[in-house]
Short mmCIF file of C-alpha atoms in Angstrom, two decimals:
data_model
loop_
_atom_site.label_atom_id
_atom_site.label_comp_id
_atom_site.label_asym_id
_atom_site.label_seq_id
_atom_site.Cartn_x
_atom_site.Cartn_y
_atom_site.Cartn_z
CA UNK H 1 9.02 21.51 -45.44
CA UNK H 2 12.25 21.18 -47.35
CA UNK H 3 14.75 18.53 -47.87
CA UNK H 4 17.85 19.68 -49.47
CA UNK H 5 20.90 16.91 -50.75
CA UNK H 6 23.65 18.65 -52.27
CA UNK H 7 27.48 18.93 -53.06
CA UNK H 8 27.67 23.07 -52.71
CA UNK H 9 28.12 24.31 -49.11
CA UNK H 10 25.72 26.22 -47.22
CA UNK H 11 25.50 28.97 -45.32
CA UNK H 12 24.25 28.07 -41.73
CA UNK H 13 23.24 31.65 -40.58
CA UNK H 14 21.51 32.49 -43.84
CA UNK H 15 19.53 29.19 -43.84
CA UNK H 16 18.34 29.92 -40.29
CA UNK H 17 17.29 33.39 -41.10
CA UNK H 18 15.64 32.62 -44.35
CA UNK H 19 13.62 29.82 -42.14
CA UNK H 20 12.92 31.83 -39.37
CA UNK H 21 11.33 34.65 -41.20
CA UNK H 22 9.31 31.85 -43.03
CA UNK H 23 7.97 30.63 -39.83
CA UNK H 24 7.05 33.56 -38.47
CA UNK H 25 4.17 32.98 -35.80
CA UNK H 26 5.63 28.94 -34.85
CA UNK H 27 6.89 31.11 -31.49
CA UNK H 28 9.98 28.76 -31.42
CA UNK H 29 12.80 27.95 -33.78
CA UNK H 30 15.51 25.24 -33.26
CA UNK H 31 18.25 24.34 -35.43
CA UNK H 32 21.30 22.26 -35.54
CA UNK H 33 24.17 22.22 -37.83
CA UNK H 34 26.78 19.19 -37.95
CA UNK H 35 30.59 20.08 -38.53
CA UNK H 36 33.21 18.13 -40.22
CA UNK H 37 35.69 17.58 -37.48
CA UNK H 38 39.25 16.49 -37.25
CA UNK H 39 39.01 13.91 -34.27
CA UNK H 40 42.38 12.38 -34.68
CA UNK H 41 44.23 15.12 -36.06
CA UNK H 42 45.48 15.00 -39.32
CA UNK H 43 42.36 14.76 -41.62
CA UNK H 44 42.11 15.91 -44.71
CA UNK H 45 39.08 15.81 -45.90
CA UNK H 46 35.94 13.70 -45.05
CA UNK H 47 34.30 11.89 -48.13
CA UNK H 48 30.30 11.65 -48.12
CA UNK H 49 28.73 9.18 -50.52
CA UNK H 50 25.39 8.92 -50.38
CA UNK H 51 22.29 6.61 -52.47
CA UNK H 52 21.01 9.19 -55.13
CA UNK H 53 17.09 8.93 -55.15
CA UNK H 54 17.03 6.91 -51.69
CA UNK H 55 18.51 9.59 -49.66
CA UNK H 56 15.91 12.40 -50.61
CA UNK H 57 13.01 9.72 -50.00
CA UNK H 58 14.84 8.01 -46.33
CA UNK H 59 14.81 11.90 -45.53
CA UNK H 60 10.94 12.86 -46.80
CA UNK H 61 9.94 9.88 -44.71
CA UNK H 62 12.05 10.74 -41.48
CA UNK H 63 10.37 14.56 -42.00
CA UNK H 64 6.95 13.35 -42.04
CA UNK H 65 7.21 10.61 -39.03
CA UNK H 66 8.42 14.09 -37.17
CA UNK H 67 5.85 16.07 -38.06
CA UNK H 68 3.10 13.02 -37.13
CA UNK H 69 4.67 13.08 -34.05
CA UNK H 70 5.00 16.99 -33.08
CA UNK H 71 3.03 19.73 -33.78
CA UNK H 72 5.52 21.28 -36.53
CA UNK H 73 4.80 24.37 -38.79
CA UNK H 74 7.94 23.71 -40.89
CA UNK H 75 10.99 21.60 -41.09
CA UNK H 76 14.62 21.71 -43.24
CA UNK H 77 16.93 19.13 -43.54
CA UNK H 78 19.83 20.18 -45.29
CA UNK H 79 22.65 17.44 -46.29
CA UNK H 80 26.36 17.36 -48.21
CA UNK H 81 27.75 14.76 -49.95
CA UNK H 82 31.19 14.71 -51.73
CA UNK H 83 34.56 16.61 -50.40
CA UNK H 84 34.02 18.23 -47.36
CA UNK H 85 37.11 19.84 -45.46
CA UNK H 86 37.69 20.44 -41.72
CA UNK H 87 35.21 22.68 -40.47
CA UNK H 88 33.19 22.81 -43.45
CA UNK H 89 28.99 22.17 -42.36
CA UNK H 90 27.95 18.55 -43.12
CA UNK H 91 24.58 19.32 -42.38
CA UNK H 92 21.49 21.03 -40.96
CA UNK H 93 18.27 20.40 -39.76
CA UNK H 94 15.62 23.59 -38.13
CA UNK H 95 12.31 22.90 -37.08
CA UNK H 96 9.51 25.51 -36.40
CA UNK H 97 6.62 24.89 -33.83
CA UNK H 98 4.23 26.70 -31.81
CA UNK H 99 5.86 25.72 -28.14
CA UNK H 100 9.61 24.64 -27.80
CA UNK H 101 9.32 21.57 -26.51
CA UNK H 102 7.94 19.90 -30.11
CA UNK H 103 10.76 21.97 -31.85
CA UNK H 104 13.57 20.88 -29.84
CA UNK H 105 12.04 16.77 -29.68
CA UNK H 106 11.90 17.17 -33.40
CA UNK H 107 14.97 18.24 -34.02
CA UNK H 108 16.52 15.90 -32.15
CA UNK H 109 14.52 13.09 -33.56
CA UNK H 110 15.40 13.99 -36.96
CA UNK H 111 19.08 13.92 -36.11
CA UNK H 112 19.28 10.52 -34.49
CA UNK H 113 17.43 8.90 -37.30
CA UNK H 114 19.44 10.99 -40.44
CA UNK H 115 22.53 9.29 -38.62
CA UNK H 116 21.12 5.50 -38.89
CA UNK H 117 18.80 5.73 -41.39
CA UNK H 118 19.31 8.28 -44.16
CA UNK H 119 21.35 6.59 -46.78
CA UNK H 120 25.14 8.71 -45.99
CA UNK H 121 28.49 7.10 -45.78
CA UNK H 122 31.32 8.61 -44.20
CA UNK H 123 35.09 8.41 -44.99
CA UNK H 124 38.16 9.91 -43.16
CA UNK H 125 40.35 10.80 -45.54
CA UNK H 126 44.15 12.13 -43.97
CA UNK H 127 47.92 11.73 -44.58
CA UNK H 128 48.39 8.12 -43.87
CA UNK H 129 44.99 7.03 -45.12
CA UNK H 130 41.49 6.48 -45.55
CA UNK H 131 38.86 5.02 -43.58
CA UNK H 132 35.37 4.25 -43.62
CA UNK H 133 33.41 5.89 -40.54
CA UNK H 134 31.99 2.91 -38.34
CA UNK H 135 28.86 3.17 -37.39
CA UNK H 136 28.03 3.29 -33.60
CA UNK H 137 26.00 0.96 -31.53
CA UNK H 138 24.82 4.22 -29.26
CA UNK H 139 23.89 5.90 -33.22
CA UNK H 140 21.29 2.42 -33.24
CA UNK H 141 20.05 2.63 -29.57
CA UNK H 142 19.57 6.30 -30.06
CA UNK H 143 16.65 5.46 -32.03
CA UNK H 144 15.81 3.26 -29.24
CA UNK H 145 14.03 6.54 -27.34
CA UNK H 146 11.38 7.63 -30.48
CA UNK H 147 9.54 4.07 -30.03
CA UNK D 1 17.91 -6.25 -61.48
CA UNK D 2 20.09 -3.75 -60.97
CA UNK D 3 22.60 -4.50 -58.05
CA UNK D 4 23.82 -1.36 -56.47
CA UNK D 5 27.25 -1.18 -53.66
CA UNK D 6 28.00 1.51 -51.38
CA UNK D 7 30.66 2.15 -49.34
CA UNK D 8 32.90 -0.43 -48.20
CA UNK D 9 30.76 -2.85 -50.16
CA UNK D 10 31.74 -0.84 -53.49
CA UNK D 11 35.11 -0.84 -53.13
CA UNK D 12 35.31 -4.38 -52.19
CA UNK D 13 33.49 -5.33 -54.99
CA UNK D 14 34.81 -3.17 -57.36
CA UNK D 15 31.93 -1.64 -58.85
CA UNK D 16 28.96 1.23 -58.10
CA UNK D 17 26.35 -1.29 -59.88
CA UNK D 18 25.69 -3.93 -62.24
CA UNK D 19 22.64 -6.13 -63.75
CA UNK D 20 22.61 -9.50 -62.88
CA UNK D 21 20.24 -12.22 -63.83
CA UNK D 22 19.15 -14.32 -61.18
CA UNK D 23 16.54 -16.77 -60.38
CA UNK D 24 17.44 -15.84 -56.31
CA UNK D 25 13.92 -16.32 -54.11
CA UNK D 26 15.21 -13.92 -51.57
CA UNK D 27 18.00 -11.46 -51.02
CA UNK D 28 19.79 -14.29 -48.76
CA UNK D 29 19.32 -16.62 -51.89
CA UNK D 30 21.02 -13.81 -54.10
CA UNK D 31 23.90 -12.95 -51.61
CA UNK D 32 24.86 -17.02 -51.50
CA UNK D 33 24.64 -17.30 -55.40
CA UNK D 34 26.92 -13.71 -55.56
CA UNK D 35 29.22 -15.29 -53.21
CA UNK D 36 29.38 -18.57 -54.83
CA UNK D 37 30.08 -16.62 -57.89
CA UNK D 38 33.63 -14.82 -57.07
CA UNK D 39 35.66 -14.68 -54.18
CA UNK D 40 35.21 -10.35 -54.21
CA UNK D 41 31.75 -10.99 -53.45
CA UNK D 42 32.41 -13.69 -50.85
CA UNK D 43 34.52 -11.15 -49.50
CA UNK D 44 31.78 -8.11 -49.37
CA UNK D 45 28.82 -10.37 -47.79
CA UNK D 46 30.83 -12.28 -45.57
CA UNK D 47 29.16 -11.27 -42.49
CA UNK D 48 25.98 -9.70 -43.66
CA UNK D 49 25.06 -8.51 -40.18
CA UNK D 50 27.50 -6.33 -40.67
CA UNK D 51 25.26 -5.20 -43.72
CA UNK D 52 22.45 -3.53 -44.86
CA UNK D 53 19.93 -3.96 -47.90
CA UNK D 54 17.51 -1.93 -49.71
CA UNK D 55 14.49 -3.06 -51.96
CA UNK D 56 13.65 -0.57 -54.55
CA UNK D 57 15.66 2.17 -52.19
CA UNK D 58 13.53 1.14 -49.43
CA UNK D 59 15.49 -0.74 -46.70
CA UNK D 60 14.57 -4.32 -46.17
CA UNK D 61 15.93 -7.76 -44.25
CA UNK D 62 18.13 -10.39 -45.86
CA UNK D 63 14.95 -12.97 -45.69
CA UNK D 64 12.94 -10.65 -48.26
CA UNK D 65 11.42 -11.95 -51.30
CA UNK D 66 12.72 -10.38 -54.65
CA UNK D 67 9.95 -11.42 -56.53
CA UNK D 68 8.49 -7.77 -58.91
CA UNK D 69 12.14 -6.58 -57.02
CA UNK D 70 14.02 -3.79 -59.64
CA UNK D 71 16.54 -2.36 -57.61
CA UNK D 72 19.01 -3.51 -54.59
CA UNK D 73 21.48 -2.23 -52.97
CA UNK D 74 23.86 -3.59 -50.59
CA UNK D 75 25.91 -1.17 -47.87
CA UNK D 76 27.31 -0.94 -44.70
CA UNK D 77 25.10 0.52 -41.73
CA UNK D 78 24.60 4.68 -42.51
CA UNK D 79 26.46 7.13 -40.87
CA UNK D 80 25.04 10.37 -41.77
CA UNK D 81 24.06 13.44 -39.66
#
């Protein structure tokens, strides 16, 4: 299991290759990798702050409530924080499990809950302004499904 | 204890952290004696349902004790992933 909270990009293929041949014999793989995207047109950049020390222990905790839950051989979470451009990868989360079924419910579960409960802000930073990302009521009764 | 801001709460604020010295009970006690304190603080908790706390970087609720407490932090609801 890895968590990984960093400024530097990443390299989505390369992280899923490295993972996959370090889970050889889990028989399924399943990754996701979020993208900064330009929903209004015009941004510039997004701006991540996060809680130093919190955000690596909210993630640990998230990790190990997934792999209580599922069958898991291995997990990475991968997360920026700082000046991310349009297009750049926010983040990344793979999961490795015998069948597919635990891989892909795991992987989804760690996504809903690194939205609402992983210590990350979001700002929208463009031409005419900034703005803090709201956060969603569907992001809240997402988690709503895991209990 | 150290009182940490994130977000929206930071900026309102005006600073990342500071120490305060408080008697507070509970984070509700410490968030009225904050807000009686300055209007920029008045300003950052006035609706705290719109707000989130942690304990020691562990999230809590607004009716927690602070007693053996080291650490808070105050911030909007997260919007990672």
């Amino acid at each position: 299991m890895a968590v990984r909270v960093q400024a530097e990009t990443f390299d989505a293929g390369a992280e899923l290759n490295a993972f996959s041949i370090g889970a050889q014999g889990a028989g399924a793989v399943v990754s996701f990798t979020g993208i900064v995207r330009d929903v209004a047109g015009g941004l510039r950049h997004m701006m991540i702050e996060h809680y130093p020390g919190m955000t690596e222990a909210a993630i640990a905790a998230i990790v190990k409530q997934a792999q209580t839950r599922w069958a898991l051989t291995d997990a990475l979470v991968i997360h920026r924080h700082g000046i991310l451009p349009p297009g750049a990868p926010i983040m990344m989360v793979a999961t490795a499990a015998p069948h597919r079924a635990d891989a892909f419910a795991a992987a989804d579960f760690l996504m809903d809950y690194l939205k609402s409960r992983a210590p990350f802000w979001k700002k929208e930073v463009s031409a005419t302004g900034a703005a803090w990302v709201a956060a969603q009521d569907a992001d809240e009764a997402a988690l709503d499904r895991w209990r | 204890m150290d009182v940490l801001y994130f977000a929206w709460v930071r900026e309102r604020i005006g600073v990342p952290s500071e120490r305060i010295e408080t008697g507070a009970a509970t984070v509700a006690d410490l968030v009225a004696e904050l807000s009686a304190r300055e209007e920029r603080y008045a300003a950052a908790f006035a609706d705290t349902a719109a707000l989130r706390v942690a304990l020691d970087q562990t999230l809590a609720t607004f009716d927690a004790p602070l007693a053996g407490v080291r650490e808070v932090a105050f911030f909007p609801p997260m919007t990672g992933g």
